[in-house]
PDB file of C-alpha atoms in Angstrom:
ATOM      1  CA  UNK A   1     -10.710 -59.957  93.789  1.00 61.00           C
ATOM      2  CA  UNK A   2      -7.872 -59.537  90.970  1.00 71.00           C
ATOM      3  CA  UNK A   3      -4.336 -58.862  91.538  1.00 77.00           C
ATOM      4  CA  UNK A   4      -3.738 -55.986  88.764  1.00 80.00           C
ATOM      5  CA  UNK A   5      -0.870 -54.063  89.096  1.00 86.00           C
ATOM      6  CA  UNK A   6      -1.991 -52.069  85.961  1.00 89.00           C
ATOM      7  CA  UNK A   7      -4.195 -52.542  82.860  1.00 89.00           C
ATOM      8  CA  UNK A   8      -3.265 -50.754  79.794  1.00 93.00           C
ATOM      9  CA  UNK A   9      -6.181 -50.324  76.965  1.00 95.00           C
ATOM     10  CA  UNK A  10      -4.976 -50.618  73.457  1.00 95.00           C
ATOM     11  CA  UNK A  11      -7.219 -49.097  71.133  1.00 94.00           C
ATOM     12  CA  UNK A  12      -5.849 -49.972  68.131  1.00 96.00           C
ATOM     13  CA  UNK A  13      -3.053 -52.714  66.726  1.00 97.00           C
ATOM     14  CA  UNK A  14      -0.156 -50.390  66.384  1.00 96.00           C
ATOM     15  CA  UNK A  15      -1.531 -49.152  69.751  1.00 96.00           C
ATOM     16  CA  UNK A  16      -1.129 -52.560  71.302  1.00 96.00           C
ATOM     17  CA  UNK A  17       2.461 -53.169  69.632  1.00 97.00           C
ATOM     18  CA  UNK A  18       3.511 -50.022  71.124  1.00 97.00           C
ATOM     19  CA  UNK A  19       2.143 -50.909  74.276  1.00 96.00           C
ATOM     20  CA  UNK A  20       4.116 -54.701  74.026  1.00 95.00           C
ATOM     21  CA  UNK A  21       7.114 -52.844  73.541  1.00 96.00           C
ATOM     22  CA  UNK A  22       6.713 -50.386  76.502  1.00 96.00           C
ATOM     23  CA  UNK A  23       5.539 -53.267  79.068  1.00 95.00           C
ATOM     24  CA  UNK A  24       7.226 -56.576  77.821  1.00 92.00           C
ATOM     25  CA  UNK A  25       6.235 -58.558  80.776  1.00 91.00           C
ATOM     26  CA  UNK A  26       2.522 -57.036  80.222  1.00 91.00           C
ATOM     27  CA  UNK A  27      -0.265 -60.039  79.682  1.00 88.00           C
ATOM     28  CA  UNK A  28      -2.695 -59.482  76.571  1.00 90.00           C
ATOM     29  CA  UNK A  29      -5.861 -59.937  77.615  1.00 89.00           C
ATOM     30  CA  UNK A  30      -9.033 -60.026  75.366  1.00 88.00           C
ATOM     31  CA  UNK A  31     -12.061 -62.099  76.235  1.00 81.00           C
ATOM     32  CA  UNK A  32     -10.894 -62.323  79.710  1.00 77.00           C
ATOM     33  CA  UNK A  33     -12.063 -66.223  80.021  1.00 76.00           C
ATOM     34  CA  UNK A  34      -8.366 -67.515  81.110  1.00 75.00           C
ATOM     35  CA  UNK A  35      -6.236 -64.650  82.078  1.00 75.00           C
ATOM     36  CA  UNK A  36      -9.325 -63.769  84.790  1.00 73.00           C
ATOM     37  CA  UNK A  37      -9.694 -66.950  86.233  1.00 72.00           C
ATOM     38  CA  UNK A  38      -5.794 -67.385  86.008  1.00 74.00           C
ATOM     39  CA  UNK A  39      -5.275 -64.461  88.365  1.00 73.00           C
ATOM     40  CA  UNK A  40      -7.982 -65.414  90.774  1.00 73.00           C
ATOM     41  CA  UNK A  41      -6.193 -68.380  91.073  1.00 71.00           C
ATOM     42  CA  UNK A  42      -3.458 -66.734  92.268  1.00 70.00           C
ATOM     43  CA  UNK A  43      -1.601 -67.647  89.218  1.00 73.00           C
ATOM     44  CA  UNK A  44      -0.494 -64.184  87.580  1.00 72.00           C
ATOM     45  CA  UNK A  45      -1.115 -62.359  90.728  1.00 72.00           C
ATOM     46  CA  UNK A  46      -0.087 -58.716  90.464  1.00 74.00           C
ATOM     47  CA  UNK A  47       0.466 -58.776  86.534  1.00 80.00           C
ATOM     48  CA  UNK A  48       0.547 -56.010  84.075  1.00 89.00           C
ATOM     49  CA  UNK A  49      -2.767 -56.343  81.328  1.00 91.00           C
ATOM     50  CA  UNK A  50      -2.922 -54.974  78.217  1.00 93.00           C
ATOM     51  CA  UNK A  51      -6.458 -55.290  77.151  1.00 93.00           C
ATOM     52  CA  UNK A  52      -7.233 -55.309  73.136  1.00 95.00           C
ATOM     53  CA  UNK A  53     -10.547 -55.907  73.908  1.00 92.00           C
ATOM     54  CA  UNK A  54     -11.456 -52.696  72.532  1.00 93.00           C
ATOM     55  CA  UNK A  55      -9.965 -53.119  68.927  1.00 96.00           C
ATOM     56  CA  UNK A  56     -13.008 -53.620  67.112  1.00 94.00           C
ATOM     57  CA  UNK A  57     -11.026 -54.044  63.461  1.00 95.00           C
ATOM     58  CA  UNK A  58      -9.752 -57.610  64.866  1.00 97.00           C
ATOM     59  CA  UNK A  59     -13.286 -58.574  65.155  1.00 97.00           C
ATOM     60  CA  UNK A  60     -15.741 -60.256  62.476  1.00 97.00           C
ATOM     61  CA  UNK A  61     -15.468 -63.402  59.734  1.00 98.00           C
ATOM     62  CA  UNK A  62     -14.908 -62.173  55.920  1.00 98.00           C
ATOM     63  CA  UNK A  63     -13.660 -63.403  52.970  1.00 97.00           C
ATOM     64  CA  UNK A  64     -10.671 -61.705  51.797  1.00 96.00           C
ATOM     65  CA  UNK A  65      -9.483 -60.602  47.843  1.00 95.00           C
ATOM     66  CA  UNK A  66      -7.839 -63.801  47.598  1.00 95.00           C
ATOM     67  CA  UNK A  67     -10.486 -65.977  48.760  1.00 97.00           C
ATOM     68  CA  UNK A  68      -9.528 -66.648  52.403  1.00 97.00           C
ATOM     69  CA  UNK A  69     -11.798 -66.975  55.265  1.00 98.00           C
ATOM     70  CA  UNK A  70     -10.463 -64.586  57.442  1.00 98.00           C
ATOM     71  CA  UNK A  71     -11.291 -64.661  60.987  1.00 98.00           C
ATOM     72  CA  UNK A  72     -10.630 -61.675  63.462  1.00 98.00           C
ATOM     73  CA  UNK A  73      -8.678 -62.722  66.247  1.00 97.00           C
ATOM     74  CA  UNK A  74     -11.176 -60.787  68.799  1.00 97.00           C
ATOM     75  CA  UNK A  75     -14.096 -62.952  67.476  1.00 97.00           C
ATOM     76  CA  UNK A  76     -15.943 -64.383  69.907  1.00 95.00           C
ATOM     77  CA  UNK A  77     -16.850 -68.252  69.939  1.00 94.00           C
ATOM     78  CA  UNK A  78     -20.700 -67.534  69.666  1.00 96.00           C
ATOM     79  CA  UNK A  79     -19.890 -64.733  66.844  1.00 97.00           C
ATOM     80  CA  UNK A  80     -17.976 -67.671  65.031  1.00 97.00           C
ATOM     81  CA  UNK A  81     -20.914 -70.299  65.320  1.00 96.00           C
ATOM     82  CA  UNK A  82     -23.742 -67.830  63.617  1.00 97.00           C
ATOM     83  CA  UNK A  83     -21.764 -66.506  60.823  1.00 98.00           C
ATOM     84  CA  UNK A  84     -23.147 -67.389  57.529  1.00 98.00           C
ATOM     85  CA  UNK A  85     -19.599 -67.433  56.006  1.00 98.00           C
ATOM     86  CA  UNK A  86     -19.565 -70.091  58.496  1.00 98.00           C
ATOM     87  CA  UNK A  87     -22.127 -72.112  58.347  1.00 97.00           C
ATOM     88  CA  UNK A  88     -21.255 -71.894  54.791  1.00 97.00           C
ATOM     89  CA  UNK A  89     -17.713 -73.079  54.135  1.00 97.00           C
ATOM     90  CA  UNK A  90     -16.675 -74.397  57.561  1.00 96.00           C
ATOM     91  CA  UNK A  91     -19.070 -75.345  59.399  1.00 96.00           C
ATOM     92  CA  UNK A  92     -17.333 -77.761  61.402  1.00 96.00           C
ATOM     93  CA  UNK A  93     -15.282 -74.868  63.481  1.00 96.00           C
ATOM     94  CA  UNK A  94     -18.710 -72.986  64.232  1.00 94.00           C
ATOM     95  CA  UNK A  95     -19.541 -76.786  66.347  1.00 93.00           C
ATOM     96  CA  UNK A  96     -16.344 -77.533  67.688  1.00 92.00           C
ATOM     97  CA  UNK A  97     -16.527 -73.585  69.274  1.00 93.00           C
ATOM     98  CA  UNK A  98     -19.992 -74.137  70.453  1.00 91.00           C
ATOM     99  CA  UNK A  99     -18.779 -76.912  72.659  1.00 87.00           C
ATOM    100  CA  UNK A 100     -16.217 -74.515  74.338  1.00 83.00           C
ATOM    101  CA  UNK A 101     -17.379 -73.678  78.002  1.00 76.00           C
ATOM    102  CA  UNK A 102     -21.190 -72.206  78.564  1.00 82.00           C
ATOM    103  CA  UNK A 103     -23.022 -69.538  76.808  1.00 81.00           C
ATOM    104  CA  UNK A 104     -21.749 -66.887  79.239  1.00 85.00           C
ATOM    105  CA  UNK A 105     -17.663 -68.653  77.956  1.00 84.00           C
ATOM    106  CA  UNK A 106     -18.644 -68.237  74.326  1.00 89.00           C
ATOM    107  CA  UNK A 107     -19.963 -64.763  74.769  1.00 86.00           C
ATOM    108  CA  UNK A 108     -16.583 -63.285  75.615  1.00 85.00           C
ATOM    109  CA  UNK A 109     -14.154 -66.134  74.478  1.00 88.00           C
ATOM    110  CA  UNK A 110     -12.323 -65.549  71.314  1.00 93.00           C
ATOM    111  CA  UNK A 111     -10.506 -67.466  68.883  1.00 95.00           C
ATOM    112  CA  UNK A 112      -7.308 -65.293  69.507  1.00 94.00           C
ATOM    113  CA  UNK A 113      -7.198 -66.504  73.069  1.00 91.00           C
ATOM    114  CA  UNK A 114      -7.854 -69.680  72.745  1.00 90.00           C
ATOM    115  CA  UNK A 115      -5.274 -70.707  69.871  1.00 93.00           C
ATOM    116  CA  UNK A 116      -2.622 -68.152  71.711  1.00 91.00           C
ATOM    117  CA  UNK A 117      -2.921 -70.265  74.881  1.00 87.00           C
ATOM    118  CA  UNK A 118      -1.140 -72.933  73.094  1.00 87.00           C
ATOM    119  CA  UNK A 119      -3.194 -75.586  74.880  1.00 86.00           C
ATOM    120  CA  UNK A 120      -3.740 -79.279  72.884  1.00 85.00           C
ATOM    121  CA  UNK A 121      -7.096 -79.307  74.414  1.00 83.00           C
ATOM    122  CA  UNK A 122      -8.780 -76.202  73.086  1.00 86.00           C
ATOM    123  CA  UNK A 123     -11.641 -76.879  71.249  1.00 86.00           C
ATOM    124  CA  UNK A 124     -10.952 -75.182  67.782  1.00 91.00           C
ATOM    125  CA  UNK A 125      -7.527 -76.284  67.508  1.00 91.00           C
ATOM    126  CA  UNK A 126      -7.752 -79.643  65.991  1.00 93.00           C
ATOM    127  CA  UNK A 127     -10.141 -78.178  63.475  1.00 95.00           C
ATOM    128  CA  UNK A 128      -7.704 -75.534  62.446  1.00 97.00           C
ATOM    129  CA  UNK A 129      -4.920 -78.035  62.206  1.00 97.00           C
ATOM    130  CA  UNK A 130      -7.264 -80.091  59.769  1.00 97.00           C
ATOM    131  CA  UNK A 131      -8.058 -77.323  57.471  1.00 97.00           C
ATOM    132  CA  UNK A 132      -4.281 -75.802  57.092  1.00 97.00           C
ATOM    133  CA  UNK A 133      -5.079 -72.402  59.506  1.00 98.00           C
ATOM    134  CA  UNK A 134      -2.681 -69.486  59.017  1.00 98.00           C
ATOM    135  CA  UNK A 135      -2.428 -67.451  62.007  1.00 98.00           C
ATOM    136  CA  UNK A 136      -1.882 -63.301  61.203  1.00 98.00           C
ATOM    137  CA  UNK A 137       0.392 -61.683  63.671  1.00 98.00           C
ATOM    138  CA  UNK A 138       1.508 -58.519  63.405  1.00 98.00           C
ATOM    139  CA  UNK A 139       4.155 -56.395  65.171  1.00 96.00           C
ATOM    140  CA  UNK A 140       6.747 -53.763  64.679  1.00 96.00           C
ATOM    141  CA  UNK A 141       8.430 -55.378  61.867  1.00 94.00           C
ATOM    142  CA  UNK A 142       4.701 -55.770  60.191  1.00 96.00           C
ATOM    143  CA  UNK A 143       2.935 -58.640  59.460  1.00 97.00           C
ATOM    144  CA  UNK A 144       4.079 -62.045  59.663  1.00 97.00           C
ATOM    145  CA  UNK A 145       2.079 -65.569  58.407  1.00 98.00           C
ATOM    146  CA  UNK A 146       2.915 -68.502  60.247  1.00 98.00           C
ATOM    147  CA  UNK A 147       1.062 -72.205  59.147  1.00 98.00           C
ATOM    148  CA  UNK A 148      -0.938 -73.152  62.521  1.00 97.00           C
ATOM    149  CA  UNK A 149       1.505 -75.903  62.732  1.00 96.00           C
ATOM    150  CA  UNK A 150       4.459 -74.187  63.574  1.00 97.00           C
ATOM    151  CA  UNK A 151       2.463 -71.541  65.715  1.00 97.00           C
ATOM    152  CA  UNK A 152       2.541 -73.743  68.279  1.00 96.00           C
ATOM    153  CA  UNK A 153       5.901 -75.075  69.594  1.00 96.00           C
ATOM    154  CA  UNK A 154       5.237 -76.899  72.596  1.00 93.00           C
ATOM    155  CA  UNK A 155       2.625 -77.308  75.616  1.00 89.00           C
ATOM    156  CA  UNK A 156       1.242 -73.839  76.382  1.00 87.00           C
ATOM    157  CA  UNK A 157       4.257 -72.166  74.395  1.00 93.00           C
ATOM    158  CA  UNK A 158       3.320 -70.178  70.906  1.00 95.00           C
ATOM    159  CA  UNK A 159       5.352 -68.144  68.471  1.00 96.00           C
ATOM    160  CA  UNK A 160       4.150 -65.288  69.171  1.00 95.00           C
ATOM    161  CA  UNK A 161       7.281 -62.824  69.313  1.00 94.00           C
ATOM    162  CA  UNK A 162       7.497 -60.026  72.722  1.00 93.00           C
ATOM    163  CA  UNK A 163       6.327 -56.892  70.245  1.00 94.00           C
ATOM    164  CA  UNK A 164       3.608 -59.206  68.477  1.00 96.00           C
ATOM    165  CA  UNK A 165      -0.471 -59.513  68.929  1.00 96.00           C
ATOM    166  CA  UNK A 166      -2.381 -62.275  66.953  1.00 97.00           C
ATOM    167  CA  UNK A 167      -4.597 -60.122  64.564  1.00 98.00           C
ATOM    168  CA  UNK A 168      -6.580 -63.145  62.756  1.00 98.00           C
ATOM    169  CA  UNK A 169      -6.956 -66.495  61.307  1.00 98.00           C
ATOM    170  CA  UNK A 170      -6.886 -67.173  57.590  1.00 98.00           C
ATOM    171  CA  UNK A 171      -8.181 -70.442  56.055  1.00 98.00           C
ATOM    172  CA  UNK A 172      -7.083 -71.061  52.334  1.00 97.00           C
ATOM    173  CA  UNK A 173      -9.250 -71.403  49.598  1.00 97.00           C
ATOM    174  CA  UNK A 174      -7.406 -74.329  48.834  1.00 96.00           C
ATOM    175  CA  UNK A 175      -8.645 -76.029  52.190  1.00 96.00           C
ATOM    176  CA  UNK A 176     -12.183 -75.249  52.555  1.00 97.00           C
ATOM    177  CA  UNK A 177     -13.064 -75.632  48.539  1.00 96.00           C
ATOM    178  CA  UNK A 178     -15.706 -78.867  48.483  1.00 96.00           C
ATOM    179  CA  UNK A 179     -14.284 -79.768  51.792  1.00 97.00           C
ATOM    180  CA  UNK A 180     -17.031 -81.300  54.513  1.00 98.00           C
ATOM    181  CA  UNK A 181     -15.655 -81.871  57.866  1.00 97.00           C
ATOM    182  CA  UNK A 182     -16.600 -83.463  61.241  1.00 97.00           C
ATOM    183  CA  UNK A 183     -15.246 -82.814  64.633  1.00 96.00           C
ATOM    184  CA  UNK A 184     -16.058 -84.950  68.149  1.00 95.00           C
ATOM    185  CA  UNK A 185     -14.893 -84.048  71.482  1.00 92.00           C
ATOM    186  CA  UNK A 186     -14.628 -87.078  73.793  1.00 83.00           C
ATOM    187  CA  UNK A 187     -14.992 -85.548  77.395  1.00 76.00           C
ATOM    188  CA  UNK A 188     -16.300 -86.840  81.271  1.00 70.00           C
ATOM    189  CA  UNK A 189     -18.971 -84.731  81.230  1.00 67.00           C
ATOM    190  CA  UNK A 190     -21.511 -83.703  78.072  1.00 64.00           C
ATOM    191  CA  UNK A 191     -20.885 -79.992  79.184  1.00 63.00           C
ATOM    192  CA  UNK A 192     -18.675 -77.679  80.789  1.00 63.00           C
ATOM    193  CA  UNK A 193     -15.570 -79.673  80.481  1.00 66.00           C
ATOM    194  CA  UNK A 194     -12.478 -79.744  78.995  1.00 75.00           C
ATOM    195  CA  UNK A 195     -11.604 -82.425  76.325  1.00 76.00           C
ATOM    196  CA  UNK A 196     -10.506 -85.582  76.958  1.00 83.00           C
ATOM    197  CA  UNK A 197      -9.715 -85.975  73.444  1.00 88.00           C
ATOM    198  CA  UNK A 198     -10.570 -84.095  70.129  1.00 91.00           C
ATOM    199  CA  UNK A 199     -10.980 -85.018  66.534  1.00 95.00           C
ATOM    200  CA  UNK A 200     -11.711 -83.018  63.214  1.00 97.00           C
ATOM    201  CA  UNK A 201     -11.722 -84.798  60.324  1.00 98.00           C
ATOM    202  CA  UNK A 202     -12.637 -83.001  56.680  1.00 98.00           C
ATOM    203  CA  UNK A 203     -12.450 -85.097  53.180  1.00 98.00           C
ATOM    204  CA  UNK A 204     -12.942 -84.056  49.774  1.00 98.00           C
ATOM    205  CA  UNK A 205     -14.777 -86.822  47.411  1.00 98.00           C
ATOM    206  CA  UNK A 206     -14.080 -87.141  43.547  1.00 97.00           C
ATOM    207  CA  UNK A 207     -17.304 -85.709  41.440  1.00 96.00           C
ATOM    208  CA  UNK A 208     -18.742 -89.474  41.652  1.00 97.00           C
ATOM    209  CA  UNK A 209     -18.130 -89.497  45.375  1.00 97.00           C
ATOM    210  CA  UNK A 210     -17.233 -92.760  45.218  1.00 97.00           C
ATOM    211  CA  UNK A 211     -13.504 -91.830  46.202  1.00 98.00           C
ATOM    212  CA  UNK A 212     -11.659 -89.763  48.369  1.00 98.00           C
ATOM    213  CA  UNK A 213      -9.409 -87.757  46.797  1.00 98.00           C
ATOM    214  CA  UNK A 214      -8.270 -86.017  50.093  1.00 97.00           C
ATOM    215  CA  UNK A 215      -8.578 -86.812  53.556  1.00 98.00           C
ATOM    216  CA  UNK A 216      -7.146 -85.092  56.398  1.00 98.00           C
ATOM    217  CA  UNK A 217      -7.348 -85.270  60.285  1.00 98.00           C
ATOM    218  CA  UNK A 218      -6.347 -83.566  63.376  1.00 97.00           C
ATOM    219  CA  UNK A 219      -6.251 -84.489  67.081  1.00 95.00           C
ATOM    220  CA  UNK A 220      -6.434 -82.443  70.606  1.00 90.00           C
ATOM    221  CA  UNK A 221      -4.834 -84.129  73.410  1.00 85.00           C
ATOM    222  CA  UNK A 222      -2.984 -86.867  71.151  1.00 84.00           C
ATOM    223  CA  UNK A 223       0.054 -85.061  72.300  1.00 85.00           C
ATOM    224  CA  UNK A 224       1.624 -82.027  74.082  1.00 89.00           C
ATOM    225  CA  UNK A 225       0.538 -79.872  71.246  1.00 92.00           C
ATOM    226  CA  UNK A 226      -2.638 -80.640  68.297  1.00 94.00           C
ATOM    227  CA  UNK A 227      -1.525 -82.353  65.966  1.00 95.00           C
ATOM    228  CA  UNK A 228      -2.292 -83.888  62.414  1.00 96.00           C
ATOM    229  CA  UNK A 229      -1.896 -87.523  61.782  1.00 97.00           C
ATOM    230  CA  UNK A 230      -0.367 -87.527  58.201  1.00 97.00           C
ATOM    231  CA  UNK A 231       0.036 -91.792  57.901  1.00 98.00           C
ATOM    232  CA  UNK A 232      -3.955 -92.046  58.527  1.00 98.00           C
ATOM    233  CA  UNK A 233      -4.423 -89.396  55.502  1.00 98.00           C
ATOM    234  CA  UNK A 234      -2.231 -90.965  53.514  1.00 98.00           C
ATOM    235  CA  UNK A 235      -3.960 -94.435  53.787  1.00 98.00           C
ATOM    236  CA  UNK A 236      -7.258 -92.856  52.520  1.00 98.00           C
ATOM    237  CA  UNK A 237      -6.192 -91.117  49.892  1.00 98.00           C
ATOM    238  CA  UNK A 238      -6.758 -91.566  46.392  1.00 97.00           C
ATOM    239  CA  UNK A 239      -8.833 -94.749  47.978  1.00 98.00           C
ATOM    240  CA  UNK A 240     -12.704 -96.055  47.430  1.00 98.00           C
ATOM    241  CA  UNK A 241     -14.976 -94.776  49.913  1.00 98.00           C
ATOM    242  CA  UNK A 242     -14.997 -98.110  51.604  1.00 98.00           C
ATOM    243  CA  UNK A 243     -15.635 -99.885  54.988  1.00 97.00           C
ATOM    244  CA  UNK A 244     -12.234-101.224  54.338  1.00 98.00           C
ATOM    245  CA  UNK A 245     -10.385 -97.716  53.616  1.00 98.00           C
ATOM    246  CA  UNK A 246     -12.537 -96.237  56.735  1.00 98.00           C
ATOM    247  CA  UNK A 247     -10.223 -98.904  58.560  1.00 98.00           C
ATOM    248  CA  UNK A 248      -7.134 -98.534  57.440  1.00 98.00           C
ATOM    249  CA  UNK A 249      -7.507 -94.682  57.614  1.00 98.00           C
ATOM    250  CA  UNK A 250      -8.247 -95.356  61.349  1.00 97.00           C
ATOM    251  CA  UNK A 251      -5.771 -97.922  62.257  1.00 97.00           C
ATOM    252  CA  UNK A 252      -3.021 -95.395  60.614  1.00 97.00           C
ATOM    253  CA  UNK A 253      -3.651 -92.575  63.613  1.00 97.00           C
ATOM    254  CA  UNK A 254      -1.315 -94.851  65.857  1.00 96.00           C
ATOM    255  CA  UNK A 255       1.267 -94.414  63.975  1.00 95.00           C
ATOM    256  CA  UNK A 256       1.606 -90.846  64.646  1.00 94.00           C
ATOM    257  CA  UNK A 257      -0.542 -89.901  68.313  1.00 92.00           C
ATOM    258  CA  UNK A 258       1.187 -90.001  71.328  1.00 86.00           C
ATOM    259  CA  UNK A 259      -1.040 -89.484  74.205  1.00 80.00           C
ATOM    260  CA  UNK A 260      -0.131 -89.671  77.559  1.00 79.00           C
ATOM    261  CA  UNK A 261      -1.707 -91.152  80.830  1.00 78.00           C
ATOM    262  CA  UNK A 262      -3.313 -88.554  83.461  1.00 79.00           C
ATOM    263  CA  UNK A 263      -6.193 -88.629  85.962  1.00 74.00           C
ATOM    264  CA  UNK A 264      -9.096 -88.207  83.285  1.00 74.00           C
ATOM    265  CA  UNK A 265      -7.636 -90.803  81.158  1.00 77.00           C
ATOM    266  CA  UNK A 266      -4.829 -93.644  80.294  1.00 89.00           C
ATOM    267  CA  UNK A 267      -2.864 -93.946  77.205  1.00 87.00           C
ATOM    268  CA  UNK A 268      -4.784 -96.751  76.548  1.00 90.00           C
ATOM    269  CA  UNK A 269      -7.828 -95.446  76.360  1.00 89.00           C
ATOM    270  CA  UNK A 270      -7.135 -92.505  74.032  1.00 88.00           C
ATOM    271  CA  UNK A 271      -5.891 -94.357  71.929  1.00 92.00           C
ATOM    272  CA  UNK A 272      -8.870 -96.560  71.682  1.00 93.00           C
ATOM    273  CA  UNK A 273     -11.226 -93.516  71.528  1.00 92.00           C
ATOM    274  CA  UNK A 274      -8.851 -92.125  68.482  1.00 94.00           C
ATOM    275  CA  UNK A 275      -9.349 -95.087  66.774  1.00 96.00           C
ATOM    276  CA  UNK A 276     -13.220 -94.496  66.874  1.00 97.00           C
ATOM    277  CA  UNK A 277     -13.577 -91.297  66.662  1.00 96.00           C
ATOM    278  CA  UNK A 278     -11.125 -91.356  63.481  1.00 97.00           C
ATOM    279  CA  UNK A 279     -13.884 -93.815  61.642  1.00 98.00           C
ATOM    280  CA  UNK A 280     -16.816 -91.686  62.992  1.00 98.00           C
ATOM    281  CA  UNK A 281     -15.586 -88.574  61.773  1.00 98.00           C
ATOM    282  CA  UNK A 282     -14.256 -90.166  58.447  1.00 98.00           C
ATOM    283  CA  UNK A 283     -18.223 -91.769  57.816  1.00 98.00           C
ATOM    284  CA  UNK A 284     -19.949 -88.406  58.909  1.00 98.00           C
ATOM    285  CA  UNK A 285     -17.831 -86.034  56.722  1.00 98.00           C
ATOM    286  CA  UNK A 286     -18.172 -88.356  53.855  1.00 98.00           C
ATOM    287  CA  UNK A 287     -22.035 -88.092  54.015  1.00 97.00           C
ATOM    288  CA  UNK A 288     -22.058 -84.700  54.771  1.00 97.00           C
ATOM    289  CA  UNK A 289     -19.838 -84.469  51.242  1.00 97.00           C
ATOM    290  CA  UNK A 290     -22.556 -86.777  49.474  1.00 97.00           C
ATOM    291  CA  UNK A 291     -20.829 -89.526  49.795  1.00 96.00           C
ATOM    292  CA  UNK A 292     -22.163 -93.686  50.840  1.00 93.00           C
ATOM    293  CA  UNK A 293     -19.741 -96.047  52.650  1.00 94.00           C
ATOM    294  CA  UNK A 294     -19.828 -98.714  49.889  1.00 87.00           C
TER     295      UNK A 294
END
């Protein structure tokens, strides 16, 4: 059934670095969920695997001596949705996951996978754009920190260096401190499918929550990569929680999305759906922060 010309088993991250560096042209593999169906597709037929699957250290959600949320980059989607840190702090990336696939996908999906796949349209992407994710890669050199924004450089292409594994995802204290967030996925079907377009938006109110002192938003298929729209958070911030600033902070995304036209959707369109989804997510993360829409 799969094409495998051979399948190396790391069983540790210095294991799998040595490993890189032995096979270079060697695939990482970890949940399985897109390098599988990839091969019996034809697509990667008779690669090299190198399967970290069995590195239990990169799996698990803590919070680290400096406050961080630290996610391992082995955990998997459903893992992610039922932690308590979470549910707690950011609970916004535990729905966007649990819209990834089915049950049987979010059983052996990770977050690893999906943000190293460099794809605009995976589901926690826009969500980790919105609340400044750090992505943890380590190597031979050590480890390296790179801001989820310059992780990914263009469709389907990451910086993730030849001797290099993705070993977690941080988010700051900064970010997640009395932040509320919101995410929608816009797709053809309810379930099972891949986004059409994505949005995550997350605001922090003042303590009379009649203002938003910051606002920030990120989009999946608004471009070749997820991005954040920075003119749409600067309209809202340091603004009354108004119909009015809802509006403006919605009318800014156009300034900086740049979808494309393709057989599950025109231009047009997604930019009509960011639009919306932009004031949805803006009202829902405000009441979920205790906020009213004056």
């Amino acid at each position: 059934m799969y094409d495998i010309k051979a399948l190396y088993e790391a069983g540790s991250v210095q294991d799998a670095v040595r490993l890189r560096l032995e096979h270079p042209q060697a695939q990482i593999i970890a949940g399985g969920t897109d390098v599988l169906v990839q091969m019996r597709e034809g697509k990667r037929a008779g690669a090299e695997l190198i399967s970290i699957f069995g590195i239990d250290g990169l799996r698990g959600v803590s919070i680290d001596g400096e406050g961080n949320i630290r996610i391992g980059s082995l955990t998997c989607f459903t893992a992610i949705t039922r932690d308590p840190i979470i549910q707690e702090y950011i609970n916004v990336l535990g729905e966007a996951v649990d819209m990834v696939g089915g049950p049987q996908i979010r059983n052996a999906g990770t977050i690893g996978g999906n943000t190293c796949n460099g794809v605009t349209s995976a589901d926690s992407a826009s969500t980790l754009f919105a609340w400044d994710a750090i992505v943890e890669l380590t190597g031979a050199d050590g480890v390296r920190r790179v801001p989820i924004q310059d992780f990914y450089l263009s469709a389907g292409k990451v910086d993730l260096r030849p001797d290099e594994i993705q070993t977690a995802i941080l988010i700051p204290k900064e970010s997640y401190t009395g932040c509320y967030g919101h995410y929608i996925k816009y797709a053809m079907r309810h379930a099972m499918d891949i986004a059409t377009t994505g949005c995550s938006v997350n605001v922090v109110l003042s303590e009379d929550k009649r203002t938003i002192r910051r606002a920030r938003i990120a989009y999946g298929v608004a471009g070749p990569i997820p991005m954040r729209a920075p003119a749409a958070e600067a309209a809202a911030a340091g603004q009354p929680l108004t119909g009015g600033t809802v509006e403006a902070f919605a009318a800014a995304v156009l300034e900086d999305i740049h979808p494309r036209d393709s057989w599950r959707a025109s231009k047009d369109f997604r930019e009509h759906i960011a639009v919306e989804m932009a004031k949805r997510c803006l009202v829902e993360s405000s009441k979920l922060a205790g906020g009213v829409i004056a």
